[in-house]
mmCIF file of C-alpha atoms in Angstrom:
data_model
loop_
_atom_site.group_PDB
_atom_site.id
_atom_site.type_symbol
_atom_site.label_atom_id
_atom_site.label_comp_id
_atom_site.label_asym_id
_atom_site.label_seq_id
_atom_site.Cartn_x
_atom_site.Cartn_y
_atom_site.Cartn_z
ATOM 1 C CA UNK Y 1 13.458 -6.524 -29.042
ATOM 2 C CA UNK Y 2 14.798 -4.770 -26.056
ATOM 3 C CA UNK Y 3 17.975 -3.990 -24.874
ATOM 4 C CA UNK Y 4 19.974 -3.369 -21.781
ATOM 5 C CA UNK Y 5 23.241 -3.136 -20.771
ATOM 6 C CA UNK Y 6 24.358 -5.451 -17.944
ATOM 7 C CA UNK Y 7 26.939 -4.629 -15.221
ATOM 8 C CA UNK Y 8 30.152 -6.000 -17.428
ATOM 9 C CA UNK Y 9 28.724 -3.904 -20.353
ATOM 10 C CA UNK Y 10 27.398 -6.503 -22.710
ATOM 11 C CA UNK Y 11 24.079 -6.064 -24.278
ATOM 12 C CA UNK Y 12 21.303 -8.374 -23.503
ATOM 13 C CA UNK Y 13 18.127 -8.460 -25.220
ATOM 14 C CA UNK Y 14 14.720 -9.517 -24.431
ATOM 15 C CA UNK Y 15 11.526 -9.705 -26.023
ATOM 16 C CA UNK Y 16 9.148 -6.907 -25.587
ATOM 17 C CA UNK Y 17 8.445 -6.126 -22.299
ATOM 18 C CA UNK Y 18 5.744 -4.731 -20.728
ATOM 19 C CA UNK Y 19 6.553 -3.778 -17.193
ATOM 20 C CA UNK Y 20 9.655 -3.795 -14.867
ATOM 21 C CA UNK Y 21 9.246 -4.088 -11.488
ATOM 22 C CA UNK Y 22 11.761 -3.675 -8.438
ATOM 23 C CA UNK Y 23 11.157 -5.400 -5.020
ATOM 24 C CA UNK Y 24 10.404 -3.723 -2.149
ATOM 25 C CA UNK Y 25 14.762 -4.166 -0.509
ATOM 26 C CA UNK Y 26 15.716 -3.345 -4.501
ATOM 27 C CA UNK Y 27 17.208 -6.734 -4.616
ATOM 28 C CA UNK Y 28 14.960 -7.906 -7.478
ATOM 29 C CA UNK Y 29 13.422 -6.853 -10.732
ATOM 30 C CA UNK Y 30 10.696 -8.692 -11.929
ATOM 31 C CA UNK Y 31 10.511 -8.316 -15.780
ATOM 32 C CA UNK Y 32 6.627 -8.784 -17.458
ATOM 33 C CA UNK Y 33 7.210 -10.247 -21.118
ATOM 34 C CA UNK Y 34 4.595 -9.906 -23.646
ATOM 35 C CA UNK Y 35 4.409 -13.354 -23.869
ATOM 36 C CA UNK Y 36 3.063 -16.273 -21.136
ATOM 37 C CA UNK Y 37 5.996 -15.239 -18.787
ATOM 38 C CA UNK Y 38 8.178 -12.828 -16.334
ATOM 39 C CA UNK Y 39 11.636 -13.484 -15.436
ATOM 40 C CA UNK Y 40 12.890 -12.301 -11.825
ATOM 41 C CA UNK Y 41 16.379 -10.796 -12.177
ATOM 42 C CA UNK Y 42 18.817 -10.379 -9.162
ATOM 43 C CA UNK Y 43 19.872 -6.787 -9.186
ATOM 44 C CA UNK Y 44 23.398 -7.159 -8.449
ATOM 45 C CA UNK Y 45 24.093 -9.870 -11.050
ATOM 46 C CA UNK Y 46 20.852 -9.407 -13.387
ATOM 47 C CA UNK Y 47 21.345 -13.181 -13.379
ATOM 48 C CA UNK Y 48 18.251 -14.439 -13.765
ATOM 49 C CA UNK Y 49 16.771 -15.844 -10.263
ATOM 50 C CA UNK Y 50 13.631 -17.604 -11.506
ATOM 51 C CA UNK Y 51 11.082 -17.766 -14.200
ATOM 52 C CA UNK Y 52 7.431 -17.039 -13.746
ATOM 53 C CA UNK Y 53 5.490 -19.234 -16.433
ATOM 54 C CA UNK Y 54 2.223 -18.905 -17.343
ATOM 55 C CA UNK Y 55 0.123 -21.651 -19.642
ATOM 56 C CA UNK Y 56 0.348 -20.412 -23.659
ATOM 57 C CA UNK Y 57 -3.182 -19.003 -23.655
ATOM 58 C CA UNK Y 58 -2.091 -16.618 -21.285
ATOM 59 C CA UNK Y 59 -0.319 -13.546 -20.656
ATOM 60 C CA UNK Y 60 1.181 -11.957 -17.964
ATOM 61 C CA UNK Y 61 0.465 -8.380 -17.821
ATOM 62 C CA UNK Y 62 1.077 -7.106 -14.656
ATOM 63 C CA UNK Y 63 3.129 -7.611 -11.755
ATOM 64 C CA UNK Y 64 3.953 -6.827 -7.568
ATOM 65 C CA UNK Y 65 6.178 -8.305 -5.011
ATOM 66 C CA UNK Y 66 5.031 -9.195 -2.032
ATOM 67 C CA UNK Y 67 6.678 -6.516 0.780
ATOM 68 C CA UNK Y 68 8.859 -9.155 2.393
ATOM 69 C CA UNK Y 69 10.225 -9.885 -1.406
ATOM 70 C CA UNK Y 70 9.770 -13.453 -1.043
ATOM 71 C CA UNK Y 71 6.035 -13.783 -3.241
ATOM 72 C CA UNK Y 72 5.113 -12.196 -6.426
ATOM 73 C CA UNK Y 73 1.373 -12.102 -7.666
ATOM 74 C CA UNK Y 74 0.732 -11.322 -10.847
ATOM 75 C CA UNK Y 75 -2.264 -10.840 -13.231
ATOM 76 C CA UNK Y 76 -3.111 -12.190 -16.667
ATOM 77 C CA UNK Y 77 -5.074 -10.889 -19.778
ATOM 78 C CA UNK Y 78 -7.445 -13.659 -19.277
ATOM 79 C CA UNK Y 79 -7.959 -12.545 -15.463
ATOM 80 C CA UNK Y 80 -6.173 -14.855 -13.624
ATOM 81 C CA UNK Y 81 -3.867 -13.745 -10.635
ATOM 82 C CA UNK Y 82 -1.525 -15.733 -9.448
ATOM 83 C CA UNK Y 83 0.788 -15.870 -6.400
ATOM 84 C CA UNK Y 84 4.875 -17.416 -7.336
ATOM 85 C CA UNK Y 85 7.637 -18.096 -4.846
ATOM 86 C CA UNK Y 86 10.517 -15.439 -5.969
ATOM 87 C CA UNK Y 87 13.087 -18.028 -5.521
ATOM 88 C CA UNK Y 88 11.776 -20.837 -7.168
ATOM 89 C CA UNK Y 89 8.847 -19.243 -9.566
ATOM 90 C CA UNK Y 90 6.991 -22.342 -8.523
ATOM 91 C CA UNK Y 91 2.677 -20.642 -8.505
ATOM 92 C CA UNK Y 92 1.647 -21.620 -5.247
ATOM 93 C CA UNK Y 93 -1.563 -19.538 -5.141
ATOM 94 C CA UNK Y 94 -4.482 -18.744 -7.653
ATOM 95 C CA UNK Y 95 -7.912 -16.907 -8.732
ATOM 96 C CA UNK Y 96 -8.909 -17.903 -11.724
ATOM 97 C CA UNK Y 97 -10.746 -14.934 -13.876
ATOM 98 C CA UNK Y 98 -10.596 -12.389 -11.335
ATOM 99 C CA UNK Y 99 -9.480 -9.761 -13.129
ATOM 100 C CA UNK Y 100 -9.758 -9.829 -17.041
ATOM 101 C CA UNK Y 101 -7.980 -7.353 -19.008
ATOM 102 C CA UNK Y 102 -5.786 -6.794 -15.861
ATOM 103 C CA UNK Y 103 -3.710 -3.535 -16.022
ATOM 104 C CA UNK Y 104 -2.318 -2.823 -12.912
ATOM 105 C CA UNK Y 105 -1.788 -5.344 -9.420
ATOM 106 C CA UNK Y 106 -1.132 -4.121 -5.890
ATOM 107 C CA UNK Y 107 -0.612 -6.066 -2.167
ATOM 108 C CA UNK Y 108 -1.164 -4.631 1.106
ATOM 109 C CA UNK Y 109 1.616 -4.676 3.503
ATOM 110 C CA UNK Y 110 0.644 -8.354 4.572
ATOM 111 C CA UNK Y 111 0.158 -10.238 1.471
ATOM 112 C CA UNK Y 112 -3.560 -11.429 2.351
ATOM 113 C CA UNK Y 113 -5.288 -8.849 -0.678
ATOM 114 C CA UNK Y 114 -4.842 -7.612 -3.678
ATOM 115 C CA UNK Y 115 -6.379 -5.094 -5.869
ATOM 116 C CA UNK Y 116 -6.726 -5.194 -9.020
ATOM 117 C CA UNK Y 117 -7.146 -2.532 -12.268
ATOM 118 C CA UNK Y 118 -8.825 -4.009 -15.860
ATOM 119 C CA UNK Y 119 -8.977 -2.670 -19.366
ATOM 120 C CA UNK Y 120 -12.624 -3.408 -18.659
ATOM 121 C CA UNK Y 121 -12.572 -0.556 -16.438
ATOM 122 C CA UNK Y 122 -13.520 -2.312 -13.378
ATOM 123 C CA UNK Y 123 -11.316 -2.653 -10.410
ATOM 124 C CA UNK Y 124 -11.308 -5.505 -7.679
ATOM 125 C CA UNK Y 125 -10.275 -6.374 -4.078
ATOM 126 C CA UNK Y 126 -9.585 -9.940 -3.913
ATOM 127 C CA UNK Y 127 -8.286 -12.467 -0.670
ATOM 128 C CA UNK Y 128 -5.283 -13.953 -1.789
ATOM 129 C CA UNK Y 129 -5.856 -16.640 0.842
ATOM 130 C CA UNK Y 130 -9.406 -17.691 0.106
ATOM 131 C CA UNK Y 131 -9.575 -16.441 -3.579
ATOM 132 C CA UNK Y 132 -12.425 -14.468 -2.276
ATOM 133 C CA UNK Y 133 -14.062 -11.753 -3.929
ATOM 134 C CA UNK Y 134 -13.881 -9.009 -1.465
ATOM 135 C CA UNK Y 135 -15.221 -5.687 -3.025
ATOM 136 C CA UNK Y 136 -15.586 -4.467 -6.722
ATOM 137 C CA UNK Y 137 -15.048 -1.182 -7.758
ATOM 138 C CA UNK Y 138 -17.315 -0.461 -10.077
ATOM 139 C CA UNK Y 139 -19.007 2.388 -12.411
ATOM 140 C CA UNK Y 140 -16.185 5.127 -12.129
ATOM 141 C CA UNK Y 141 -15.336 4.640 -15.542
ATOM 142 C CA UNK Y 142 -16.652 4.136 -18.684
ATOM 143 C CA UNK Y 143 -13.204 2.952 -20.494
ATOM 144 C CA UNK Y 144 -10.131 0.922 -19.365
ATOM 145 C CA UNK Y 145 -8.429 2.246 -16.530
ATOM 146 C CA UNK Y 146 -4.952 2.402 -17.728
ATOM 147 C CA UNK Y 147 -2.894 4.167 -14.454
ATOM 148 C CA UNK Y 148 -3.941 3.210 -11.274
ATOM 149 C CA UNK Y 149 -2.156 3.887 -7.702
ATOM 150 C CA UNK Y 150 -2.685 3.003 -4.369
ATOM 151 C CA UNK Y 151 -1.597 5.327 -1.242
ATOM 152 C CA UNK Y 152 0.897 4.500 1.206
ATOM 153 C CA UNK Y 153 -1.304 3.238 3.765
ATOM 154 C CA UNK Y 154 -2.819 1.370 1.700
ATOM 155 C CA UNK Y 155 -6.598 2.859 2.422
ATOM 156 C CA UNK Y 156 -7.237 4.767 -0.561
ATOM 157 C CA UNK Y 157 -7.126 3.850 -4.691
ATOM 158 C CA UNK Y 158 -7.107 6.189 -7.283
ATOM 159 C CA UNK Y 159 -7.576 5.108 -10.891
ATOM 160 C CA UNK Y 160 -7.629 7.109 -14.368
ATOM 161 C CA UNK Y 161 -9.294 5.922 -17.480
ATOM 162 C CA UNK Y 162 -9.370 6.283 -21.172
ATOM 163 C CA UNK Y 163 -12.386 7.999 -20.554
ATOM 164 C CA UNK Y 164 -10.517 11.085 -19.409
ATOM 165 C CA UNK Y 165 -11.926 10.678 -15.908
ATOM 166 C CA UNK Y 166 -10.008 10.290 -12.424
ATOM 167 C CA UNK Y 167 -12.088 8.325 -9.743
ATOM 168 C CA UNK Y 168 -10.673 8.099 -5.825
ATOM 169 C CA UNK Y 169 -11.370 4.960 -4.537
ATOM 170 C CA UNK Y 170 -11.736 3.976 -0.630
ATOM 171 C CA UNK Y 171 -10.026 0.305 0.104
ATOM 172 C CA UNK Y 172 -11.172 0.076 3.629
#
């Protein structure tokens, strides 16, 4: 179990979590569970906003917001991403299998791609719109990437794997 201390001082807990992950206006966290589902938290209250559920076979391991705040995609171990409403945590987008093993998700500035890292040590470029392979990313490493990062502009990936290597990526 986890713990944190909310505004008023009382612990909460949680099951293990993988990955917290602020919105782009800080007004959200978005909190990755090892299990089939992520919770989004309201920073000022941590009230819990919505819940971000997954079937059982599945588990969420990675998550983004959208830069307006108002989407969240995440990915799955079984390679699924999936787009949610913040407010409501109803899905209202999906790729099945695009990404298995996924281990890090980002969104460019308009919500119409993602990229995503796998354990596989692959990495993908994906239409959110169409569900639309758009590039793969492919051969730079041997092992899973486990860090991956994408540049401001959102032009350029970088990704480091298990295999001890660091591969720069273009996105364009």
């Amino acid at each position: 179990m986890n713990v944190w201390i909310d505004k008023e001082g009382d612990e909460k807990e949680e099951e293990s979590i993988s990955q917290a992950v602020f919105s782009n206006d800080s007004r959200y966290i978005c909190v990755v569970k090892r299990a089939n589902e992520a919770c989004v938290l309201e920073v000022d209250t941590l009230s819990v906003l919505s819940r971000l559920c997954e079937s059982s076979t599945h588990t969420i391991t990675c998550a983004i917001f959208s830069p307006d705040s108002s989407y969240i995609i995440t990915g799955t171990d079984e390679g699924d991403i999936a787009k949610w409403e913040t407010q409501t945590g109803e899905k209202v987008g999906h790729i099945g299998g695009a990404c298995v093993h996924a281990s890090r998700i980002f969104v460019d500035d308009t919500a119409q791609w993602v990229v995503c890292t796998s354990l596989s040590g692959s990495a993908a470029k994906w239409d959110l719109n169409s569900g639309e392979k758009v590039r793969v990313y492919d051969g730079g490493h041997t092992e899973a990437i486990v860090l991956a990062c994408v540049s401001w502009e959102k032009q350029v990936l970088v990704t480091t794997g298990l295999d001890s290597k660091t591969v720069v990526w273009s996105l364009l």
